[in-house]
C-alpha positions as a Python dict, from the first residue, in 0.01 Angstrom:
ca = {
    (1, 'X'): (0, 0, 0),
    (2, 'X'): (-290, -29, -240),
    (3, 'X'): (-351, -122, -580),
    (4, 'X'): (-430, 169, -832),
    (5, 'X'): (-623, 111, -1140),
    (6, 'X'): (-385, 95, -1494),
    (7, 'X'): (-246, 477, -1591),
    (8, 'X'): (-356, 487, -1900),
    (9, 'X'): (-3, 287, -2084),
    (10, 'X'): (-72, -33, -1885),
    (11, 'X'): (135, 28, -1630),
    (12, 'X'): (28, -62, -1298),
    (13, 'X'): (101, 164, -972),
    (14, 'X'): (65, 204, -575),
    (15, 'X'): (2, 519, -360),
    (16, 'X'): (227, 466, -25),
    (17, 'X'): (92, 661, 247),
    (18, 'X'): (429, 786, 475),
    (19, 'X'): (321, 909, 852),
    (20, 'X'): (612, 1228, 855),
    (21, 'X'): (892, 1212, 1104),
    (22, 'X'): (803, 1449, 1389),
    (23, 'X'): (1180, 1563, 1361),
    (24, 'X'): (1114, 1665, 982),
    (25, 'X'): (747, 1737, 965),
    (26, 'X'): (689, 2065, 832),
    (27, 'X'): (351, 2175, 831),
    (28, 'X'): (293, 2192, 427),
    (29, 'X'): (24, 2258, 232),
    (30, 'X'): (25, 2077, -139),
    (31, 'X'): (172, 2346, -400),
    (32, 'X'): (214, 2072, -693),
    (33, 'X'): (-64, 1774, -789),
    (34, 'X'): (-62, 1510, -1036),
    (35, 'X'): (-307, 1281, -1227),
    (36, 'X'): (-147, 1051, -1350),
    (37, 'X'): (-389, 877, -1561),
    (38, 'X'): (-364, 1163, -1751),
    (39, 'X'): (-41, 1240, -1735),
    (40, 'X'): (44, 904, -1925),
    (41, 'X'): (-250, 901, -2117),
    (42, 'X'): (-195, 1245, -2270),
    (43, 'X'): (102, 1436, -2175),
    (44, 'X'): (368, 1223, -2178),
    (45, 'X'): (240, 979, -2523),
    (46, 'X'): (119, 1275, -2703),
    (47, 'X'): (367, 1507, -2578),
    (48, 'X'): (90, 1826, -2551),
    (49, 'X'): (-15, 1988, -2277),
    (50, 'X'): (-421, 1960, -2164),
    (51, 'X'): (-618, 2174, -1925),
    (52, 'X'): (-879, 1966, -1734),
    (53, 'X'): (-1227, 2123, -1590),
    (54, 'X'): (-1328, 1946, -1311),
    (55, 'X'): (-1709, 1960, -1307),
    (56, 'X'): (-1780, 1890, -971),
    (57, 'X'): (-1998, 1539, -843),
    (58, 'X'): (-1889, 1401, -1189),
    (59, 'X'): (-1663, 1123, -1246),
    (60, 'X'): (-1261, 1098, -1394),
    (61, 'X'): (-1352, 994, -1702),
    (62, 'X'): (-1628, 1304, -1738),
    (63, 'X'): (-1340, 1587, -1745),
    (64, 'X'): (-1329, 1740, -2057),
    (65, 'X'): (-919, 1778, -2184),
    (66, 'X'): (-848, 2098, -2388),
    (67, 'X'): (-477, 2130, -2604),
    (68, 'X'): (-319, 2454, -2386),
    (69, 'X'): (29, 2341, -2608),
    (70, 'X'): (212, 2161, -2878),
    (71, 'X'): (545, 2058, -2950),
    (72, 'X'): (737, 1955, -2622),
    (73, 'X'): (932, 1650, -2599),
    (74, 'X'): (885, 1490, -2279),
    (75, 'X'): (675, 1755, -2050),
    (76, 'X'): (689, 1688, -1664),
    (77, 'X'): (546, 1856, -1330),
    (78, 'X'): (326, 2122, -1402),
    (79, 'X'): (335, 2420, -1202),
    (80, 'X'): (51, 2662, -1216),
    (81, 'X'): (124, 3089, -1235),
    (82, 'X'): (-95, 3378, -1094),
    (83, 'X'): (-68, 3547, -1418),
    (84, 'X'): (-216, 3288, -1620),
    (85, 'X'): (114, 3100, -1743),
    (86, 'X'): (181, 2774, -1652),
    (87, 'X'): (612, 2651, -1628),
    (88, 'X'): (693, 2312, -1733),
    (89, 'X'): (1025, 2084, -1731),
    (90, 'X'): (1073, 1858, -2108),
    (91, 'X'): (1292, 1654, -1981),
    (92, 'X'): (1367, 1536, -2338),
    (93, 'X'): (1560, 1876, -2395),
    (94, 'X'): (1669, 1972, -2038),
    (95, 'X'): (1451, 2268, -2056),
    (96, 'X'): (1190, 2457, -1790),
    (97, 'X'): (918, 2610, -2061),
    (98, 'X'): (660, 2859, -2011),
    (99, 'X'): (343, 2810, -2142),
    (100, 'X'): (137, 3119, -2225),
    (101, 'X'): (-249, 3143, -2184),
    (102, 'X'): (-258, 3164, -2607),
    (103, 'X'): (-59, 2843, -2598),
    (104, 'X'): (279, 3014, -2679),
    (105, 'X'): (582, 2873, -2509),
    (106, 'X'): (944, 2939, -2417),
    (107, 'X'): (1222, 2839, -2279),
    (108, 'X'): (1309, 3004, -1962),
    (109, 'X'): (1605, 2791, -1852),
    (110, 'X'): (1835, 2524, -1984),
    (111, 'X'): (1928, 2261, -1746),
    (112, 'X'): (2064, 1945, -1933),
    (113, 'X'): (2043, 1656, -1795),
    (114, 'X'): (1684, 1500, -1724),
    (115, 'X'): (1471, 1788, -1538),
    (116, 'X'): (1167, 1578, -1409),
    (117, 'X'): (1013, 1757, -1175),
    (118, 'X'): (951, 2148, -1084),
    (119, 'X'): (845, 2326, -787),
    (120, 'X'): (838, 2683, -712),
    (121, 'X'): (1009, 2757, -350),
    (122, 'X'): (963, 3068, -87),
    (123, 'X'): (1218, 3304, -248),
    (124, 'X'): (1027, 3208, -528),
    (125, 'X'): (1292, 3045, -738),
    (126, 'X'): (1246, 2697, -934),
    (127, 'X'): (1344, 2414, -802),
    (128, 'X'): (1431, 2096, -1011),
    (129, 'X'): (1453, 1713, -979),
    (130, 'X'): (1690, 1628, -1245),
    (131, 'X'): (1762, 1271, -1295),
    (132, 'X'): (2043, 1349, -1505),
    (133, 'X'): (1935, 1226, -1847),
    (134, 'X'): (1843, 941, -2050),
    (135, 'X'): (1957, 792, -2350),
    (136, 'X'): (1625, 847, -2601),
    (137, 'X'): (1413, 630, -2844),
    (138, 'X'): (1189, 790, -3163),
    (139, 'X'): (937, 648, -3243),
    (140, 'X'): (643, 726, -3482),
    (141, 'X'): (768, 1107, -3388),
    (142, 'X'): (707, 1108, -3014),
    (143, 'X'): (998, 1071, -2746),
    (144, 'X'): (1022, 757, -2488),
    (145, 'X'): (1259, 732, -2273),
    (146, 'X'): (1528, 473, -2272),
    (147, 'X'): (1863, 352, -2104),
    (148, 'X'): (2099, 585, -1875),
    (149, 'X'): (2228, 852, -2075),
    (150, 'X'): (2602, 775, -2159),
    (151, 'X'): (2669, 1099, -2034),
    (152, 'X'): (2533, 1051, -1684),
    (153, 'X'): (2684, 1206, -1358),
    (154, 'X'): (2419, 1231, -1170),
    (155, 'X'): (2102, 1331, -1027),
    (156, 'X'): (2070, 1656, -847),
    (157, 'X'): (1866, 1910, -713),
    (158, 'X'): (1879, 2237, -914),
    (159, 'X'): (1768, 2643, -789),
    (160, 'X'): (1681, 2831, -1154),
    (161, 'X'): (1638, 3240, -1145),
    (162, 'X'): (1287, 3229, -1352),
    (163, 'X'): (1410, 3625, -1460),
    (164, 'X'): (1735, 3540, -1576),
    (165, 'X'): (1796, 3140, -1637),
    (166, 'X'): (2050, 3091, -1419),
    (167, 'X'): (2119, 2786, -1310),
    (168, 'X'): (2258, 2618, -998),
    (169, 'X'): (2283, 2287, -893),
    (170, 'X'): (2213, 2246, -508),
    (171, 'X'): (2282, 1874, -413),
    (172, 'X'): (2435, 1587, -585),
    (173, 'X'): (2499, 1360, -261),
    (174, 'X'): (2303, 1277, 71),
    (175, 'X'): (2561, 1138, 341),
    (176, 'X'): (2811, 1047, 80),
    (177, 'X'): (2543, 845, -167),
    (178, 'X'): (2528, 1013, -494),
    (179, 'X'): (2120, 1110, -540),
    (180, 'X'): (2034, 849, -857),
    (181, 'X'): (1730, 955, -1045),
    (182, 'X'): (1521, 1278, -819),
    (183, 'X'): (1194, 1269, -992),
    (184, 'X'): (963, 1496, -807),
    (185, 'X'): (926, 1768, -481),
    (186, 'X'): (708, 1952, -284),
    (187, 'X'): (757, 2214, -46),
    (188, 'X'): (610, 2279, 312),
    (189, 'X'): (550, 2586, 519),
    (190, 'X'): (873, 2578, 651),
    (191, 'X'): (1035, 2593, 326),
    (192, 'X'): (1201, 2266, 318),
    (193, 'X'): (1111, 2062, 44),
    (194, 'X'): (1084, 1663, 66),
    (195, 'X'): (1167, 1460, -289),
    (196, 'X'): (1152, 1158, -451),
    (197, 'X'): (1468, 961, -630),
    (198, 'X'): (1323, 689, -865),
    (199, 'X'): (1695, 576, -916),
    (200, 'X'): (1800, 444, -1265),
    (201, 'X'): (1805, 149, -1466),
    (202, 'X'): (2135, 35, -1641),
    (203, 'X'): (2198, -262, -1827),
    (204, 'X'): (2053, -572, -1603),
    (205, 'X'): (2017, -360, -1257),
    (206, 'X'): (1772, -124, -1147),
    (207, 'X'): (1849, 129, -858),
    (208, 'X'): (1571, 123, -534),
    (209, 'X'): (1427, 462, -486),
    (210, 'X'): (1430, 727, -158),
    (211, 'X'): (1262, 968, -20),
    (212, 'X'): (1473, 1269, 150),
    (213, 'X'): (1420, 1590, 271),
    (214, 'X'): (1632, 1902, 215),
    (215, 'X'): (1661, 2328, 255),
    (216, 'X'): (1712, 2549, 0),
    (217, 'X'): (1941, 2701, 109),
    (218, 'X'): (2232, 2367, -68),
    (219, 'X'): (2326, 2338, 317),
    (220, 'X'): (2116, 2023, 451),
    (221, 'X'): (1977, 1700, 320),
    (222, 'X'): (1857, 1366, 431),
    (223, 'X'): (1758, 1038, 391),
    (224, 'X'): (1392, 966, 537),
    (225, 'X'): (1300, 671, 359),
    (226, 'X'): (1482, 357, 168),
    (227, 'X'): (1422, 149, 22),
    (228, 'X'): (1154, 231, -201),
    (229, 'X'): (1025, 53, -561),
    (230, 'X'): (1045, 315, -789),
    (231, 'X'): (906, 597, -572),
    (232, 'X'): (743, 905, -823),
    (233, 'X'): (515, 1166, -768),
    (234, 'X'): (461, 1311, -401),
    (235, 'X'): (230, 1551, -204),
    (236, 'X'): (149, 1632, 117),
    (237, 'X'): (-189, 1568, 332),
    (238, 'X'): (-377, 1886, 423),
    (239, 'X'): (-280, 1851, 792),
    (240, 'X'): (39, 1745, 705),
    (241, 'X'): (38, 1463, 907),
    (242, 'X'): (131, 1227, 603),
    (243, 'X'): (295, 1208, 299),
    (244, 'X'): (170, 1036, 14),
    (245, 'X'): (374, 864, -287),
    (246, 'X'): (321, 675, -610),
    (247, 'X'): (509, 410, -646),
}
């Protein structure tokens, strides 16, 4: 565990490095990145999308951000598409969006709740962290994110038809523990997936975070990792020897 620099809203993280349990490692290769410097800095307090050009031998703070989109609430996990598109979760509205190269966007799928993070699987559906919702707070016109939504059930794990919009919720519960808060996924070559569960904050308590591992298929899930301190974004190591998570 290491100290990270501040992310941009003073916030102060770690990166936990997690060797893979030879009974779950899965030979991945990392289909969804974050920076999350500028993910807080831009996405999330501006609530716009930016496209970053890494010029190469330069530092972070030489990328130069462009406005791809404007108007979301609370855009999460960017996932990148062959023809040019890019999908995106608001979790403000429940929604999976679809950002067109002109900067045109739709919604593609309605999932309520709190989708907060998005990954696109081998039978190349969507597949959603939902931490089942928050209560919100307006301020100045932008969206933050508050208490436990008063309508909370909780978390899940939702499969979305990108064509059509269905929607279908996957996993609720790992062993009999309802999943809290699942904040982000990634898939590996074997087309399991491992996430992240941040957990929630109500009143005076705050929930420790997990890490599990799960199919697609809704038929297996588990527990790899707990307790955590608010574990958040995840990828994989090229040799997928590790696993890496911001906590």
């Amino acid at each position: 565990k290491s100290s990270l620099p501040t992310a941009g809203n003073g916030d102060v993280g770690a990166c936990l490095s997690i060797p893979l349990i030879s009974r779950l490692s899965s030979k991945a290769g990392a289909s969804l990145q974050r920076i999350w410097p500028i993910q807080f800095g831009c996405l999330v307090r501006r609530s716009v999308l930016y496209s970053l050009q890494w010029i190469e031998g330069l530092p972070m703070d030489s990328l130069k951000p462009t406005i791809c989109a404007e108007g979301l609430g609370f855009p999460e996990g960017p996932v990148w598409c062959s023809n040019g598109d890019m999908l995106l979760v608001d979790i403000h509205g429940g929604n999976i969006i679809r950002v067109n190269p002109d900067g045109a966007t739709n919604i593609i799928a309605h999932c309520g709740g709190g989708p907060n993070g998005l990954a696109v699987g081998p039978d190349a559906k969507l597949y959603v962290c939902n931490n089942g919702g928050f209560e919100w707070i307006e301020r100045r016109g932008r969206w933050f994110p508050g208490a436990i939504a008063e309508d909370y059930k909780s978390g899940s794990i939702q499969r979305v038809d990108p064509s059509s919009g269905a929607v279908e919720t996957l996993y609720t519960h790992c062993s009999g523990r309802q999943l809290r808060g699942p904040n982000d996924l990634i898939f590996d070559k074997n087309g399991g997936f491992w996430f992240t569960d941040l957990g929630k904050t109500c009143g005076r308590t705050r929930d420790l975070g997990a890490l599990y591992y799960a199919r697609p298929d809704g038929e297996h899930i588990v527990e790899v990792g707990f307790p955590l301190d608010g574990p958040n974004g995840i990828a994989i190591a090229p040799d997928e020897s590790r696993l890496f998570i911001a906590e």
